[in-house]
Coordinates of C-alpha atoms and ligand atoms in Angstrom, one line a residue:
M1 CA -10.3 102.1 -1.5
E2 CA -10.3 105.8 -2.4
R3 CA -7.3 107.6 -0.9
T4 CA -8.0 110.8 0.9
H5 CA -4.4 111.8 1.5
W6 CA -5.4 113.0 5.0
Y7 CA -1.7 113.1 6.0
R8 CA -1.2 116.2 3.9
D9 CA -3.2 118.3 6.3
R10 CA -1.7 117.1 9.5
V11 CA 1.4 117.6 11.7
F12 CA 2.9 114.4 13.2
Y13 CA 4.7 113.8 16.4
Q14 CA 7.2 111.0 16.8
I15 CA 7.2 109.0 20.0
W16 CA 10.3 107.0 20.9
P17 CA 8.5 105.0 23.6
R18 CA 11.2 104.3 26.1
S19 CA 11.8 107.9 26.8
F20 CA 8.4 109.5 26.3
K21 CA 6.6 109.0 29.7
D22 CA 6.6 106.3 32.3
G23 CA 3.0 105.6 33.3
N24 CA 3.3 102.6 35.6
G25 CA 6.2 103.6 37.7
D26 CA 8.9 101.2 36.6
G27 CA 11.3 103.7 35.1
M28 CA 10.6 102.8 31.4
G29 CA 8.4 104.9 29.1
D30 CA 5.2 103.1 28.1
L31 CA 1.8 103.4 26.5
Y32 CA 0.1 104.3 29.8
G33 CA 2.3 107.4 29.7
V34 CA 1.2 108.0 26.2
L35 CA -2.4 107.8 27.3
E36 CA -1.7 110.5 29.9
K37 CA -0.2 112.8 27.3
L38 CA -2.6 112.5 24.4
D39 CA -4.4 115.7 25.5
Y40 CA -1.1 117.5 25.6
L41 CA -0.4 116.3 22.0
K42 CA -3.8 117.4 20.9
S43 CA -3.3 120.8 22.5
L44 CA -0.1 121.1 20.5
G45 CA -2.1 120.7 17.3
I46 CA -0.8 117.2 16.6
G47 CA -2.9 115.1 14.1
G48 CA -0.8 112.0 13.9
I49 CA 1.7 109.9 15.9
W50 CA 4.5 107.8 14.6
F51 CA 5.5 105.2 17.1
S52 CA 9.0 103.9 17.0
P53 CA 8.8 100.1 17.5
L54 CA 6.5 98.9 20.3
Y55 CA 6.7 95.2 19.5
V56 CA 8.2 92.4 21.5
S57 CA 12.0 92.7 21.2
P58 CA 15.1 91.9 23.2
G59 CA 16.0 95.6 22.8
V60 CA 19.5 95.3 21.4
D61 CA 18.6 98.3 19.1
C62 CA 15.8 99.7 21.3
G63 CA 13.0 97.8 19.5
Y64 CA 14.4 97.9 15.9
D65 CA 15.2 94.3 16.5
I66 CA 11.7 92.7 16.5
A67 CA 11.1 89.2 17.9
D68 CA 7.4 89.1 17.5
Y69 CA 5.6 91.3 14.9
Y70 CA 2.1 90.6 16.3
H71 CA 2.4 91.7 19.9
I72 CA 3.2 94.8 21.8
A73 CA 6.0 94.5 24.3
P74 CA 4.9 93.9 27.9
E75 CA 7.2 96.7 29.1
F76 CA 5.1 99.1 27.0
G77 CA 1.8 97.8 28.4
G78 CA 1.2 94.9 26.0
D79 CA -1.6 94.6 23.4
E80 CA -4.3 95.9 25.7
A81 CA -2.6 99.2 26.4
F82 CA -2.0 99.6 22.7
D83 CA -5.7 99.1 21.9
E84 CA -6.6 101.6 24.5
V85 CA -4.1 104.2 23.1
L86 CA -5.3 103.6 19.5
K87 CA -8.9 104.1 20.5
A88 CA -8.2 107.2 22.6
A89 CA -6.0 108.7 19.9
H90 CA -8.7 108.2 17.3
E91 CA -11.3 109.7 19.6
R92 CA -9.2 112.8 19.5
D93 CA -8.8 112.7 15.7
I94 CA -5.1 111.7 16.1
K95 CA -3.9 109.1 13.5
V96 CA -1.4 106.4 14.5
I97 CA 1.3 105.0 12.3
M98 CA 3.6 102.1 13.3
D99 CA 7.2 101.4 12.5
L100 CA 7.5 98.6 10.0
V101 CA 11.0 97.0 10.5
V102 CA 11.3 94.3 7.8
N103 CA 14.8 94.6 6.5
H104 CA 15.8 92.5 9.4
T105 CA 14.4 90.7 12.5
S106 CA 15.9 90.0 15.8
T107 CA 17.8 86.7 15.9
E108 CA 15.4 85.8 18.7
C109 CA 12.5 85.9 16.2
E110 CA 11.0 82.4 15.8
W111 CA 11.7 82.6 12.1
F112 CA 15.4 83.0 12.7
Q113 CA 15.5 80.3 15.3
K114 CA 13.9 77.9 12.9
S115 CA 15.9 79.1 9.9
R116 CA 19.2 78.3 11.7
K117 CA 18.0 74.8 12.2
R118 CA 16.8 74.5 8.6
I119 CA 13.2 73.9 9.7
E120 CA 10.9 74.5 6.7
P121 CA 9.5 76.8 5.5
Y122 CA 12.0 79.0 7.3
T123 CA 15.3 77.7 5.8
D124 CA 15.6 80.5 3.2
Y125 CA 14.1 83.4 5.2
Y126 CA 17.5 85.0 5.8
I127 CA 20.6 85.6 3.8
W128 CA 22.8 82.6 4.6
R129 CA 26.1 81.9 2.9
P130 CA 28.8 79.2 3.4
A131 CA 32.3 80.2 4.1
R132 CA 34.4 80.6 1.0
P133 CA 36.9 77.9 0.2
D134 CA 39.8 80.2 1.0
G135 CA 38.2 80.8 4.4
K136 CA 37.2 84.3 3.6
L137 CA 33.9 86.0 4.4
P138 CA 31.2 86.0 1.7
N139 CA 31.9 89.6 0.7
N140 CA 33.4 92.9 2.0
W141 CA 30.3 94.5 3.4
D142 CA 30.4 96.3 6.8
S143 CA 28.0 96.2 9.6
E144 CA 26.7 99.8 10.3
F145 CA 26.6 99.1 14.0
E146 CA 29.5 96.7 14.8
G147 CA 32.3 98.5 13.1
D148 CA 33.2 95.2 11.6
S149 CA 32.0 92.7 9.0
A150 CA 28.3 92.4 8.2
W151 CA 28.7 88.6 8.4
E152 CA 28.3 86.5 11.5
W153 CA 29.1 82.8 11.7
D154 CA 26.3 80.6 13.1
E155 CA 27.6 77.4 14.6
E156 CA 24.3 75.7 14.6
R157 CA 23.7 76.1 10.9
G158 CA 27.4 76.1 9.9
E159 CA 26.9 79.2 7.7
Y160 CA 27.3 82.9 7.8
Y161 CA 24.2 85.2 8.0
L162 CA 24.1 88.8 6.9
H163 CA 23.4 91.6 9.4
I164 CA 23.8 95.1 8.0
F165 CA 23.1 96.4 11.5
A166 CA 23.8 94.7 14.9
I167 CA 24.8 91.0 15.2
K168 CA 21.4 90.3 16.6
Q169 CA 19.6 92.0 13.6
A170 CA 19.6 89.4 10.8
D171 CA 18.7 90.6 7.3
L172 CA 15.6 89.0 5.8
N173 CA 15.8 87.4 2.3
M174 CA 13.1 89.5 0.6
D175 CA 13.6 87.6 -2.6
N176 CA 11.9 84.7 -1.0
P177 CA 8.1 85.0 -1.8
L178 CA 7.3 83.5 1.6
V179 CA 9.0 86.4 3.4
R180 CA 7.0 88.9 1.3
E181 CA 3.9 87.0 2.3
E182 CA 4.9 87.5 6.0
V183 CA 5.3 91.2 5.4
K184 CA 1.9 91.5 3.8
K185 CA 0.4 89.5 6.7
I186 CA 1.9 91.9 9.2
L187 CA 0.7 95.0 7.2
R188 CA -2.8 93.6 7.1
Y189 CA -2.9 92.6 10.7
W190 CA -2.1 96.1 12.0
L191 CA -4.3 97.9 9.4
D192 CA -7.2 95.6 10.4
K193 CA -6.6 96.6 14.0
G194 CA -7.1 100.2 12.9
V195 CA -3.7 101.7 12.5
D196 CA -3.4 104.4 9.9
G197 CA -0.1 103.6 8.2
F198 CA 3.6 102.8 8.5
R199 CA 7.0 104.4 8.7
E200 CA 9.1 101.8 6.9
D201 CA 12.5 101.3 8.5
V202 CA 15.5 101.3 6.1
I203 CA 13.2 100.0 3.5
T204 CA 15.5 101.0 0.6
Y205 CA 17.8 98.2 1.8
I206 CA 15.4 95.2 1.4
S207 CA 16.4 94.1 -2.1
K208 CA 20.0 92.8 -2.2
P209 CA 21.6 92.5 -5.6
E210 CA 22.2 89.1 -7.0
G211 CA 25.5 87.6 -6.1
L212 CA 26.0 90.1 -3.3
P213 CA 28.9 92.0 -5.0
N214 CA 31.6 93.6 -3.1
E215 CA 31.6 97.3 -2.3
R216 CA 33.9 99.2 -4.6
L217 CA 33.1 102.8 -4.1
L218 CA 33.1 103.6 -0.4
P219 CA 35.8 103.0 2.2
V220 CA 33.2 103.0 5.0
H221 CA 29.7 101.5 5.3
K222 CA 30.9 99.1 2.7
G223 CA 28.0 97.5 0.8
V224 CA 25.5 100.4 1.0
T225 CA 26.0 101.4 -2.7
Q226 CA 25.2 97.8 -3.6
Y227 CA 22.1 97.1 -1.5
N228 CA 20.6 100.6 -1.2
M229 CA 17.8 101.0 -3.8
G230 CA 18.3 97.5 -4.9
P231 CA 17.1 95.8 -8.1
H232 CA 13.7 94.6 -6.9
L233 CA 12.8 97.4 -4.4
H234 CA 10.2 99.0 -6.6
E235 CA 8.6 95.7 -7.5
Y236 CA 8.4 94.5 -3.8
L237 CA 6.9 97.8 -2.7
E238 CA 4.4 97.7 -5.5
E239 CA 3.4 94.2 -4.4
F240 CA 2.8 95.4 -0.8
K241 CA 0.8 98.3 -2.1
T242 CA -1.4 96.6 -4.6
E243 CA -2.0 93.5 -2.6
V244 CA -2.6 95.1 0.8
L245 CA -2.1 98.8 1.3
D246 CA -4.5 99.9 -1.5
D247 CA -7.3 98.3 0.5
Y248 CA -7.0 101.0 3.2
D249 CA -6.9 104.8 3.4
Q250 CA -3.4 104.7 5.0
V251 CA -0.1 106.4 4.6
T252 CA 3.5 105.1 4.0
L253 CA 6.7 106.9 4.9
A254 CA 9.9 105.3 3.7
E255 CA 13.3 105.9 5.4
A256 CA 15.7 106.4 2.6
T257 CA 19.4 106.7 3.2
L258 CA 21.4 108.7 0.6
I259 CA 18.4 109.3 -1.5
K260 CA 18.1 112.3 -3.8
P261 CA 14.9 113.9 -5.1
K262 CA 15.1 112.4 -8.6
K263 CA 15.4 108.8 -7.2
A264 CA 12.8 109.5 -4.6
L265 CA 10.4 110.4 -7.3
S266 CA 10.6 106.9 -8.6
L267 CA 9.0 105.8 -5.4
I268 CA 6.8 108.6 -4.2
G269 CA 4.7 111.0 -6.1
Y270 CA 1.3 111.5 -7.5
G271 CA 1.3 108.9 -10.3
P272 CA -0.4 105.5 -10.2
D273 CA 2.9 103.8 -10.5
K274 CA 4.2 105.3 -7.3
V275 CA 4.5 103.0 -4.3
I276 CA 5.2 105.2 -1.3
D277 CA 3.7 108.5 -0.1
M278 CA 6.7 110.2 1.4
V279 CA 10.4 109.6 2.1
I280 CA 12.6 110.5 5.0
Q281 CA 15.6 112.0 3.3
F282 CA 18.9 112.5 5.1
E283 CA 20.2 115.6 3.2
C284 CA 18.7 117.9 5.7
Q285 CA 20.8 116.2 8.4
C286 CA 24.1 116.8 6.7
A287 CA 24.7 120.5 7.0
D288 CA 27.2 119.9 9.8
C289 CA 28.7 116.6 8.9
L290 CA 29.9 114.5 6.0
L291 CA 27.2 111.8 5.4
T292 CA 27.2 110.7 9.0
D293 CA 27.0 112.3 12.4
Y294 CA 30.4 110.7 13.2
I295 CA 32.2 112.9 10.7
P296 CA 31.3 116.3 12.1
L297 CA 32.0 119.6 10.3
P298 CA 31.1 123.2 11.2
F299 CA 27.5 124.0 10.5
S300 CA 26.9 125.5 7.1
L301 CA 23.7 127.4 6.6
R302 CA 24.3 127.3 2.9
K303 CA 24.4 123.6 2.9
M304 CA 21.2 123.4 5.0
K305 CA 19.4 125.7 2.6
R306 CA 20.6 123.8 -0.4
A307 CA 19.2 120.6 1.1
F308 CA 15.7 122.0 1.8
R309 CA 15.7 123.9 -1.5
N310 CA 16.6 120.8 -3.4
W311 CA 13.5 118.9 -2.1
Q312 CA 11.1 121.9 -2.2
V313 CA 11.9 122.7 -5.8
K314 CA 12.3 119.2 -7.3
L315 CA 9.2 117.7 -5.7
Y316 CA 7.0 120.7 -6.4
G317 CA 3.9 119.5 -8.2
K318 CA 5.3 115.9 -8.4
G319 CA 5.5 114.5 -4.9
W320 CA 4.9 115.2 -1.3
N321 CA 7.7 116.1 1.2
M322 CA 8.1 114.8 4.6
L323 CA 9.6 117.6 6.8
Y324 CA 11.7 117.0 9.9
I325 CA 14.7 118.3 11.7
E326 CA 14.9 115.8 14.5
N327 CA 14.3 112.1 15.2
H328 CA 15.7 109.3 17.4
D329 CA 18.7 108.8 15.2
H330 CA 20.4 112.2 15.3
P331 CA 21.5 114.6 18.1
R332 CA 19.3 117.6 19.0
M333 CA 19.1 120.5 16.5
V334 CA 19.4 123.4 19.0
S335 CA 22.9 122.0 19.8
R336 CA 23.7 121.6 16.1
Y337 CA 22.2 124.1 13.6
G338 CA 20.9 126.4 16.4
S339 CA 22.7 127.7 19.5
E340 CA 22.6 126.6 23.1
K341 CA 23.5 130.2 24.1
F342 CA 20.5 131.6 22.2
H343 CA 18.4 128.7 23.2
D344 CA 14.9 130.0 22.9
E345 CA 15.5 132.2 20.0
S346 CA 17.2 129.5 17.9
A347 CA 14.7 126.8 18.9
K348 CA 12.0 129.0 17.5
T349 CA 13.9 129.9 14.4
L350 CA 14.4 126.2 13.7
C351 CA 10.7 125.6 14.2
A352 CA 9.5 128.3 11.9
M353 CA 12.2 127.6 9.3
Y354 CA 10.8 124.1 8.5
M355 CA 7.2 124.3 9.6
F356 CA 6.1 126.5 6.6
L357 CA 7.8 124.5 3.9
Q358 CA 5.8 122.3 1.6
G359 CA 5.1 118.8 3.0
T360 CA 4.0 117.1 6.2
P361 CA 6.0 118.2 9.3
F362 CA 7.1 115.8 12.0
V363 CA 8.1 116.9 15.5
Y364 CA 10.2 114.6 17.5
Q365 CA 9.5 114.2 21.3
G366 CA 11.1 117.0 23.3
Q367 CA 11.9 119.1 20.2
E368 CA 8.8 121.2 21.0
I369 CA 10.5 122.5 24.2
G370 CA 13.9 122.8 22.6
M371 CA 15.6 119.9 24.3
I372 CA 19.4 119.9 23.8
N373 CA 22.2 117.3 23.7
W374 CA 23.0 115.5 26.9
H375 CA 26.5 115.7 28.4
P376 CA 27.4 112.4 30.0
E377 CA 30.4 112.3 32.4
N378 CA 31.9 109.3 30.8
E379 CA 31.6 106.9 27.9
D380 CA 30.1 104.0 29.8
M381 CA 26.9 106.0 30.3
Y382 CA 26.0 105.5 26.6
E383 CA 23.5 102.8 25.9
D384 CA 23.1 102.9 22.1
V385 CA 24.6 99.9 20.3
Q386 CA 26.0 102.1 17.5
T387 CA 27.6 104.5 20.0
R388 CA 29.1 101.7 22.1
N389 CA 30.6 100.0 19.1
H390 CA 32.0 103.1 17.5
R391 CA 35.7 102.7 17.3
T392 CA 38.1 105.6 17.3
H393 CA 41.6 106.3 18.8
L394 CA 40.8 109.7 20.1
P395 CA 41.9 110.8 23.5
T396 CA 39.0 110.6 26.1
K397 CA 38.1 114.2 26.1
R398 CA 37.9 114.5 22.3
R399 CA 36.0 111.3 22.1
L400 CA 33.4 112.5 24.6
R401 CA 33.1 115.6 22.5
L402 CA 32.6 113.6 19.3
L403 CA 29.9 111.4 21.0
W404 CA 28.1 114.4 22.3
R405 CA 27.8 115.6 18.7
A406 CA 27.2 112.2 17.1
S407 CA 25.6 109.7 19.4
R408 CA 21.9 108.9 19.0
D409 CA 21.7 108.9 22.8
S410 CA 22.0 112.7 22.7
A411 CA 18.4 112.7 21.6
R412 CA 17.2 109.7 23.6
T413 CA 17.2 111.0 27.2
P414 CA 13.7 111.1 28.8
V415 CA 11.4 113.9 27.9
Q416 CA 11.6 116.7 30.4
W417 CA 8.1 117.2 31.7
T418 CA 8.9 119.2 34.8
S419 CA 11.9 120.6 36.7
G420 CA 11.3 118.2 39.5
K421 CA 12.4 114.7 40.3
N422 CA 13.5 112.7 37.3
A423 CA 12.2 115.5 35.2
G424 CA 8.6 114.3 35.9
F425 CA 9.3 111.4 33.5
S426 CA 9.0 108.8 36.1
E427 CA 8.5 108.4 39.9
V428 CA 11.4 106.0 40.1
E429 CA 14.9 106.1 38.6
P430 CA 14.5 106.1 34.8
W431 CA 16.0 103.5 32.6
F432 CA 18.3 106.2 31.1
Y433 CA 19.9 109.4 32.3
V434 CA 17.9 112.6 32.5
N435 CA 19.5 115.7 31.0
D436 CA 20.3 118.0 33.9
R437 CA 19.0 120.9 31.8
A438 CA 15.5 119.7 32.8
K439 CA 15.8 122.4 35.5
D440 CA 15.3 125.1 32.9
I441 CA 14.0 123.3 29.8
N442 CA 10.7 121.5 30.6
V443 CA 7.1 121.3 29.6
E444 CA 5.6 122.5 32.9
D445 CA 7.4 125.8 32.9
Q446 CA 6.9 126.4 29.3
E447 CA 3.2 125.8 29.5
K448 CA 3.0 128.8 31.9
D449 CA 5.0 131.1 29.7
P450 CA 3.2 132.5 26.7
A451 CA 6.6 133.3 25.1
S452 CA 8.0 129.8 25.5
V453 CA 9.4 127.6 22.8
L454 CA 6.4 125.2 23.4
N455 CA 3.9 128.0 22.8
F456 CA 5.7 129.1 19.8
Y457 CA 5.4 125.5 18.3
R458 CA 1.7 125.6 19.2
K459 CA 1.2 128.8 17.4
A460 CA 3.3 127.8 14.4
I461 CA 1.4 124.5 14.0
E462 CA -1.9 126.3 14.3
L463 CA -0.8 128.8 11.6
R464 CA 0.5 126.1 9.3
K465 CA -2.8 124.3 9.4
S466 CA -5.0 127.4 8.9
I467 CA -3.2 129.2 6.2
P468 CA -4.0 127.7 2.8
V469 CA -0.9 128.9 0.9
V470 CA 1.3 126.7 3.2
K471 CA -0.1 123.6 1.8
D472 CA 0.4 124.0 -1.9
G473 CA 2.0 127.4 -2.5
M474 CA 5.1 127.7 -4.7
Y475 CA 8.4 127.9 -2.9
T476 CA 10.7 130.8 -3.8
E477 CA 14.0 131.5 -2.0
Y478 CA 15.9 134.7 -1.7
M479 CA 19.6 135.5 -0.8
K480 CA 20.5 131.9 -1.6
G481 CA 24.2 132.7 -1.1
S482 CA 23.8 134.3 2.3
G483 CA 25.6 132.6 5.2
S484 CA 23.4 134.5 7.7
F485 CA 19.8 134.3 6.6
Y486 CA 17.3 131.8 5.3
V487 CA 14.5 133.7 3.5
Y488 CA 11.8 132.1 1.5
S489 CA 8.2 132.7 0.5
R490 CA 5.3 130.5 -0.3
D491 CA 3.0 132.0 -2.9
D492 CA -0.3 131.4 -4.7
E493 CA -2.8 133.7 -6.5
K494 CA -4.3 134.8 -3.2
Q495 CA -1.6 134.9 -0.6
S496 CA 2.1 135.1 0.1
L497 CA 3.8 133.9 3.2
L498 CA 7.3 135.3 3.8
V499 CA 9.6 133.5 6.3
M500 CA 12.8 135.3 7.3
C501 CA 15.3 133.6 9.7
S502 CA 18.6 134.6 11.0
F503 CA 21.2 132.0 11.9
K504 CA 23.7 134.4 13.4
G505 CA 24.5 135.0 17.1
H506 CA 24.7 138.8 16.6
S507 CA 22.5 141.4 15.0
R508 CA 22.7 142.0 11.2
N509 CA 20.8 144.1 8.7
L510 CA 18.6 142.3 6.2
K511 CA 17.4 143.7 3.0
V512 CA 13.8 142.6 2.6
P513 CA 13.2 141.0 -0.8
A514 CA 12.0 143.8 -3.2
K515 CA 8.7 142.3 -4.0
F516 CA 7.5 142.6 -0.3
D517 CA 6.5 145.7 1.5
L518 CA 6.4 144.7 5.1
G519 CA 4.1 147.6 5.9
K520 CA 1.4 145.9 3.8
G521 CA 1.8 142.5 5.4
K522 CA 0.7 141.1 8.6
L523 CA 3.4 139.8 11.1
I524 CA 1.9 136.5 12.2
L525 CA 4.8 135.0 14.0
S526 CA 8.1 136.2 15.6
N527 CA 10.5 135.5 18.4
Y528 CA 11.2 139.2 19.3
D529 CA 9.2 142.4 19.7
V530 CA 9.1 143.9 16.2
Q531 CA 9.0 147.7 15.6
D532 CA 10.6 148.2 12.2
S533 CA 9.0 147.4 8.9
G534 CA 11.2 149.2 6.4
R535 CA 13.2 148.0 3.4
V536 CA 16.1 147.1 5.6
I537 CA 15.4 145.5 9.0
K538 CA 17.7 144.7 11.8
M539 CA 17.6 141.0 12.6
R540 CA 18.7 140.2 16.1
P541 CA 20.4 136.9 17.1
Y542 CA 18.4 134.0 15.6
E543 CA 15.5 136.3 14.9
V544 CA 12.6 134.9 12.9
R545 CA 9.7 136.7 11.4
V546 CA 6.8 135.3 9.4
Y547 CA 4.6 137.7 7.4
L548 CA 1.4 137.0 5.6
F549 CA 0.3 139.1 2.6
D550 CA -3.2 138.9 1.1
L551 CA -3.0 139.7 -2.6
Ligands
LIG601 C1 16.7 102.9 11.1 C2 16.2 103.3 12.5 C3 17.3 103.2 13.5 C4 17.7 101.7 13.5 C5 18.1 101.2 12.1 C6 18.1 99.7 12.1 O1 17.7 103.7 10.7 O2 15.7 104.6 12.5 O3 17.0 103.6 14.8 O4 18.7 101.5 14.4 O5 17.1 101.6 11.2 O6 16.8 99.1 12.2
LIG602 CA1 6.8 102.0 32.5

């Protein structure tokens, strides 16, 4: 089937279903809620939805532990509600992509239940190992979620199984051709139903190296340097592509921990040997931490710019970027790279800063109104398995401060639709806490205010889609060393787009790049009233300006 690469002209929205909108009044977000809000998404300019997992699951990792790949969970409305959403989305020209979680399954999945009993053909579906004669674990790998070994003893089978994530998320043995057949069957099932592609969860972990060697490089997340980008990854992805995906005009998006552009280009890109369309890189999440949110550092604008630059420059002409600043795995950006004090200003700067880069932008639910991190009163209020199992010896206050910055729950509170009861998310008490900032940060109020963050997103998305240079223009950056400003342009023979962002909480003068005369350009987007257009302009706190030049 001829690929049209439709995803390159669209802006996506990520729905993390539990917290998006409750449509049937039981406190849990669901597909009825999605149905209610499709027109809202359309009005925002959204052309695609990525659904975090909707499948049947015990919910140990909020759906990333799948028990049944062929059915939508009843709490989200079941298969019927999904069919309705898919149809209604397509009627509005909104594409739908699903989360494909095949590095592991829930231990409640039928495959695992049979595998632990050695019922064929499931015996080798997972990564089972006997105890070593000296009684030691099979290797030194860590579980990313348990703060402990990645091996769990199973009484029934009398062996250990591997779980890189929670105990109830057992890693599949992708070297077994039968498992790969299952993956292909799942892909085909959902594509035949009409979905438009997949976001592939921790897909770079699926090929474990032979002999499962010990981690020797890292003191934490032990194992990741062994199984990330494993020996057969490319081959398996190619198999999925040539045997299934190539029959459909779909898109694939691979979550890729630790990946750098050069490695990414072995997977994505325009060549026929490339097996994926886009990767979710993590570099852009590391400007205020060391590899993980749990090792926070002060925000460094230079680091953030380096991350975006790296991908913009190295993929140019070779591969397509996926652009994002938020998702369900990281705390909110206004609280991190922006400023809660200059809430609206910084939310808008963050929006414009990435919306005009090369690639396909993704907006995470609530980001479009500038939702900020949630402040729980105590630790027991956290739900997330990773947060609950995170071990430190910090005193309570400091620990709460760390979790505020690091926990995935900071971005998982219900979407704030109104300032009213339960933030308009549900008529009954929601499954999770509502951020009390719903009072002043919510969709309803922002709809009424032409200068709101929401309307800024609307405008930015509209501009992104209508200005040709944003799609393929060359990326040039200015003042790379500046710790105050992020300034770049996108250029082709006909147009130049200049984006200037301040990341400072006070006013500062900015010397406009010599090749641009602001007087000759058109200011198309800004978050303050703009009077000056000289060679040196005064940028107010978190000010952003976007100018378009017709050449
Ligand atoms: C990915 C998901 C995350 C999940 C993990 C295990 O990183 O985005 O939410 O917990 O994989 O499936
Ligand atoms: Ca519900």
